[in-house]
XYZ file of C-alpha atoms in Angstrom:
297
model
C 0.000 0.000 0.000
C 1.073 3.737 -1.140
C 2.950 5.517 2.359
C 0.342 8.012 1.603
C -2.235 5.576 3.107
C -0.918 5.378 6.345
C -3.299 7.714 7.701
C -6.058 5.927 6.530
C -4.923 3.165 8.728
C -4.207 4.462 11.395
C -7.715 5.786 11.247
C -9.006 2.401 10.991
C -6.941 1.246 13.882
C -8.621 4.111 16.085
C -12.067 4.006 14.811
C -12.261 -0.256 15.511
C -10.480 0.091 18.763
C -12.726 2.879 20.445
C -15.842 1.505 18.844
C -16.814 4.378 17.793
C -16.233 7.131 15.255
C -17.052 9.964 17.806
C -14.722 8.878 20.091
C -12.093 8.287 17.758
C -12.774 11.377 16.386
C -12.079 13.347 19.330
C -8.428 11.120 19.980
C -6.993 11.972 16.868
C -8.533 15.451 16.504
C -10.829 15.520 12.959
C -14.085 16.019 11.870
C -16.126 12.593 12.334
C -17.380 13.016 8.781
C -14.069 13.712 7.725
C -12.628 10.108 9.501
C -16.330 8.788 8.347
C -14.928 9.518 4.661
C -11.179 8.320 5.800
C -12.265 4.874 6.132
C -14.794 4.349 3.726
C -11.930 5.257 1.231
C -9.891 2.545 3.102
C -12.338 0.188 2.444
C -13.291 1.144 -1.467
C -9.366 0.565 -1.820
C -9.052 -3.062 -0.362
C -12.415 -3.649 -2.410
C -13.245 -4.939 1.820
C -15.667 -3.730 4.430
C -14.010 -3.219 7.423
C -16.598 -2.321 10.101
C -19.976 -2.835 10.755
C -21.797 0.453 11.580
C -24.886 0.355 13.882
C -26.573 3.323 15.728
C -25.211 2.381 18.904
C -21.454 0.523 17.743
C -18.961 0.198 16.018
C -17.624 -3.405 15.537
C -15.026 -4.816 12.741
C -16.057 -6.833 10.139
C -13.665 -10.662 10.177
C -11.426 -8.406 7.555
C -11.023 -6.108 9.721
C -10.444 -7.844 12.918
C -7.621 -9.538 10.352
C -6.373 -6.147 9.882
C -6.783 -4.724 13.563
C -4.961 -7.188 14.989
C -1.734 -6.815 12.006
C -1.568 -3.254 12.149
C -2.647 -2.732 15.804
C 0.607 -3.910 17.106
C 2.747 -2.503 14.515
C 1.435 1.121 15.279
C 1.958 0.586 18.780
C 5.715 -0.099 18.161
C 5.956 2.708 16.030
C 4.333 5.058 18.520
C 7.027 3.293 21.308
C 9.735 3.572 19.927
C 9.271 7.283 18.815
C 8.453 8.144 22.171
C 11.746 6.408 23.086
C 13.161 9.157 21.261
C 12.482 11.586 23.970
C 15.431 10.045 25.808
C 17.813 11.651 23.485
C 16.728 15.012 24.574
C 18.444 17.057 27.159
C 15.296 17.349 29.265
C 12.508 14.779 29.937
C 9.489 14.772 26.799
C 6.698 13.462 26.259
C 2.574 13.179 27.363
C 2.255 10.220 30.565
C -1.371 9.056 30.579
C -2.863 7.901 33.972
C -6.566 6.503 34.892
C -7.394 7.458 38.215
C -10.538 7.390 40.651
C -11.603 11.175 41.644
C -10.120 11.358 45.412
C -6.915 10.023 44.330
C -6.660 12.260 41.438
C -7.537 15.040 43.649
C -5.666 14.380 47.099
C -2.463 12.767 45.175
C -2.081 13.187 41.994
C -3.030 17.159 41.562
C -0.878 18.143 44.341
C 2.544 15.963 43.543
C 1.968 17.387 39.573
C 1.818 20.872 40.604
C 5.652 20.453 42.135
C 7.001 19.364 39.229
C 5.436 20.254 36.142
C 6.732 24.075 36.245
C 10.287 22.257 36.442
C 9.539 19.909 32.965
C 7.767 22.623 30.746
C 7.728 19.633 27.795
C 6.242 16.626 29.691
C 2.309 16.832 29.840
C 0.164 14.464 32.103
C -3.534 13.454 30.957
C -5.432 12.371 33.949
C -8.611 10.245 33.387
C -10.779 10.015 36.004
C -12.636 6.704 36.032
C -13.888 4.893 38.700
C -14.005 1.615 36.986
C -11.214 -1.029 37.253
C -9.660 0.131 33.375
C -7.494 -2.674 31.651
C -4.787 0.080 31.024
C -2.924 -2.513 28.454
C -5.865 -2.327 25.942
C -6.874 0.944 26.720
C -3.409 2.368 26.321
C -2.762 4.211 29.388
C 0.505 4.603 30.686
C -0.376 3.711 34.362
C -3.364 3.403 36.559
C -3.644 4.249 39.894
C -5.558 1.710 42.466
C -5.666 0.972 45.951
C -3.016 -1.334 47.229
C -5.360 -4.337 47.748
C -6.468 -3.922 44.202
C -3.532 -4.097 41.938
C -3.315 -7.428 39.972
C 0.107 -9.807 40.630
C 1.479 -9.249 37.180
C 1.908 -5.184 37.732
C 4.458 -3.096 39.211
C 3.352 -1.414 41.921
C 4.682 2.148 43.423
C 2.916 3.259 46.862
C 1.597 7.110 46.455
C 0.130 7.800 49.040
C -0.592 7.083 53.097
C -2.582 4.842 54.389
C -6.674 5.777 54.265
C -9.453 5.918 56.870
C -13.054 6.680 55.710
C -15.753 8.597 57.935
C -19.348 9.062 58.611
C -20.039 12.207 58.910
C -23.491 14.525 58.981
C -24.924 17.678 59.821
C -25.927 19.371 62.964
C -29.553 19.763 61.285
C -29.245 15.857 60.569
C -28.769 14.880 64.234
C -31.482 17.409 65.864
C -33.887 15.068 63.827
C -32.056 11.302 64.557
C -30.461 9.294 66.596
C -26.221 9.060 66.268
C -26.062 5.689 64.827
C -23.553 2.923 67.854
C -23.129 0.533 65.363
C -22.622 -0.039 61.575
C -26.026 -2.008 61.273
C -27.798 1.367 62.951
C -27.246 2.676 59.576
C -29.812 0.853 58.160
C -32.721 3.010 60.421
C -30.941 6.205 58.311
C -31.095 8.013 55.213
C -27.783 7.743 53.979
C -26.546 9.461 50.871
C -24.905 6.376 48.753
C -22.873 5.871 46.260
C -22.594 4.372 42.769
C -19.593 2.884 41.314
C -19.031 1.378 37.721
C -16.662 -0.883 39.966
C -19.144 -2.367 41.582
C -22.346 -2.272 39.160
C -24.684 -1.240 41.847
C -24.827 0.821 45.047
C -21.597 0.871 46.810
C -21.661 -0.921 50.362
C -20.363 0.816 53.020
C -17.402 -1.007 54.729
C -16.574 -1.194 58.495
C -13.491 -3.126 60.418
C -13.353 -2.787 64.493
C -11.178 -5.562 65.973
C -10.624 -7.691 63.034
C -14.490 -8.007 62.540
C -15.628 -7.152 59.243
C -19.038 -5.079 58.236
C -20.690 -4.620 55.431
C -23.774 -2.414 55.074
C -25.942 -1.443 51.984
C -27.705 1.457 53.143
C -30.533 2.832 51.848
C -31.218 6.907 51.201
C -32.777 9.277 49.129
C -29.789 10.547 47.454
C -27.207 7.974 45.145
C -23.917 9.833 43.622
C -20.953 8.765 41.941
C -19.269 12.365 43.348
C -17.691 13.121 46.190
C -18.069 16.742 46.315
C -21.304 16.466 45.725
C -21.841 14.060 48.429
C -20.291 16.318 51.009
C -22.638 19.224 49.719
C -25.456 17.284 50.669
C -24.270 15.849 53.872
C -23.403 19.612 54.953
C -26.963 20.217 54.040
C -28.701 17.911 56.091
C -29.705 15.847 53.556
C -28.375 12.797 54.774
C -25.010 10.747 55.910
C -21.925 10.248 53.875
C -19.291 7.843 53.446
C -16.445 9.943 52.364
C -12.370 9.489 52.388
C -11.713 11.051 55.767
C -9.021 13.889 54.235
C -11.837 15.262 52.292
C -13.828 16.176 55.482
C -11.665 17.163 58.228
C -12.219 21.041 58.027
C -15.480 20.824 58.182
C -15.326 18.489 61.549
C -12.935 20.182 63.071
C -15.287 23.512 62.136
C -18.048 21.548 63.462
C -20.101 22.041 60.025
C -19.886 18.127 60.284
C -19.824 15.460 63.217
C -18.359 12.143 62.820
C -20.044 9.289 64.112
C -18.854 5.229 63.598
C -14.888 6.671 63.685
C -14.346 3.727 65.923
C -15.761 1.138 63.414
C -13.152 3.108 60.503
C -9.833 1.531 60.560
C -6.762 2.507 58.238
C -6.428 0.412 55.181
C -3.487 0.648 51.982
C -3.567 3.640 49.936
C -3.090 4.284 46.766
C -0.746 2.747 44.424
C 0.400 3.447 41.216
C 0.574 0.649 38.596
C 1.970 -0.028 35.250
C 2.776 -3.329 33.379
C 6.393 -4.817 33.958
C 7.089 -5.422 30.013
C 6.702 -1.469 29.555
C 9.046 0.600 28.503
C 10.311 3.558 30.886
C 10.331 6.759 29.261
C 12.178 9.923 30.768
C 8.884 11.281 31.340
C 7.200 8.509 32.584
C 10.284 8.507 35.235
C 9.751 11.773 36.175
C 6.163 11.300 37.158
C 6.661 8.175 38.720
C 9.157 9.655 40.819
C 6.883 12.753 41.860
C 4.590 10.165 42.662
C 6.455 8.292 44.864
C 5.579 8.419 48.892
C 8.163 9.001 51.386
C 6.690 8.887 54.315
């Protein structure tokens, strides 16, 4: 095939692997008519059709699955061992993709980045927050970030961040109308504000340790969110209780805009780790993240 087509595969390559034309789109920064017209070009030249187009998908044809899975890799490499390049620079290159849940992006990785970045004006960090458990192989991230007890064997692992303690915590205007909950199974006489997870598929349990004995609860409420801050608005109003990471509510306990309850039942667990896959290749950049990254306490 003409050099001239390259483009039109790596369009292909995009398109199949995101599923979508919007989406791939948006990654490689075109028109989706315009990539709409890229492929179907690619596919009047092979005298093959490539993907099958649905209102909701995108899915390759047996062709292209054939094709994916030859060019897929090769682009990959390419894409490698360009960024490899960056190591013959004087100072660090390159973009560092991470997939992160909100409170670690937000508690960890915002305030390490903000250090260092002014110090490496050419690397560039993308931060995706996702509170699902990514495959960051076939998604293509450069690392993940998890919580220790959640990283899989085959992954190198890179502590972050302390250990964690979670809280209960509710308003002033909460308690004048009920009871503190004594125990973790009180919270089932409450109106708790829960929380939604891809991770889990369904409403989050909340999670309790006291002794070495083990609680979980699935609470019931009026209110469901996959936010934090928006979880702690609500608390603050009255609402309800939360479950939130206990370093996103100490001002307002120690203001008194909140009162913890349970803290007795909320023992310390592993924090966050950063993850990447063994086999990968270090860049500069990547290095210079990681290293940021790294806790030292």
């Amino acid at each position: 095939m003409p050099q001239e087509n390259f483009n039109d595969l790596v369009a292909f390559v995009t398109v199949a692997r995101e599923e979508s034309f919007t989406r791939a789109a948006v990654k490689l920064g075109v028109s989706q008519s315009a990539l709409s017209q890229t492929v179907r070009g690619l596919e009047e030249r092979l005298g093959l059709r490539l993907l099958t187009r649905t209102t909701r998908r995108v899915s390759p044809t047996p062709a292209g699955e054939r094709l994916l899975q030859t060019a897929g890799p090769r682009f990959d490499e390419i894409q490698t061992e360009l960024s490899a390049l960056s190591e013959m620079r004087d100072k660090p290159a390159g973009t560092v993709r991470i997939t992160a849940g909100e409170h670690a992006a937000i508690s960890v990785l915002a305030p390490a980045l903000e250090k260092i970045l002014p110090n490496y004006p050419d690397v560039k960090v993308e931060i995706t927050v996702d509170y699902g458990l990514t495959d960051i192989v076939a998604e293509r991230y450069d690392a993940g970030v998890r919580l220790g007890e959640q990283v899989a064997k085959d992954m190198i692992a890179v502590k972050i961040g302390p250990e964690m303690r979670m809280a209960v915590v509710g308003a002033k205007s909460y308690f004048q109308r009920n009871p503190w909950p004594e125990t973790p199974q009180d919270l089932t006489n409450h109106n708790c504000i829960q929380i939604r997870m891809p991770t889990y598929g369904n409403i989050f349990p909340w999670e309790f340790e006291k002794d070495g004995h083990e609680v979980k609860v699935r609470v019931e409420g009026q209110l469901v969110f996959n936010n934090m801050g928006m979880r702690r608005d609500a608390a603050l109003r009255g609402l309800g209780l939360a479950y939130m990471p206990e370093d996103q509510v100490v001002d307002e306990v120690r203001r008194g805009d909140l009162i913890r309850v349970l803290e007795d039942w909320c023992e310390p667990f592993a924090g966050y780790h950063l993850y990447y896959p063994n086999r990968r290749h270090t860049s500069p950049a990547f290095a210079v993240v990681v290293d940021a990254l790294r806790f030292r306490g």
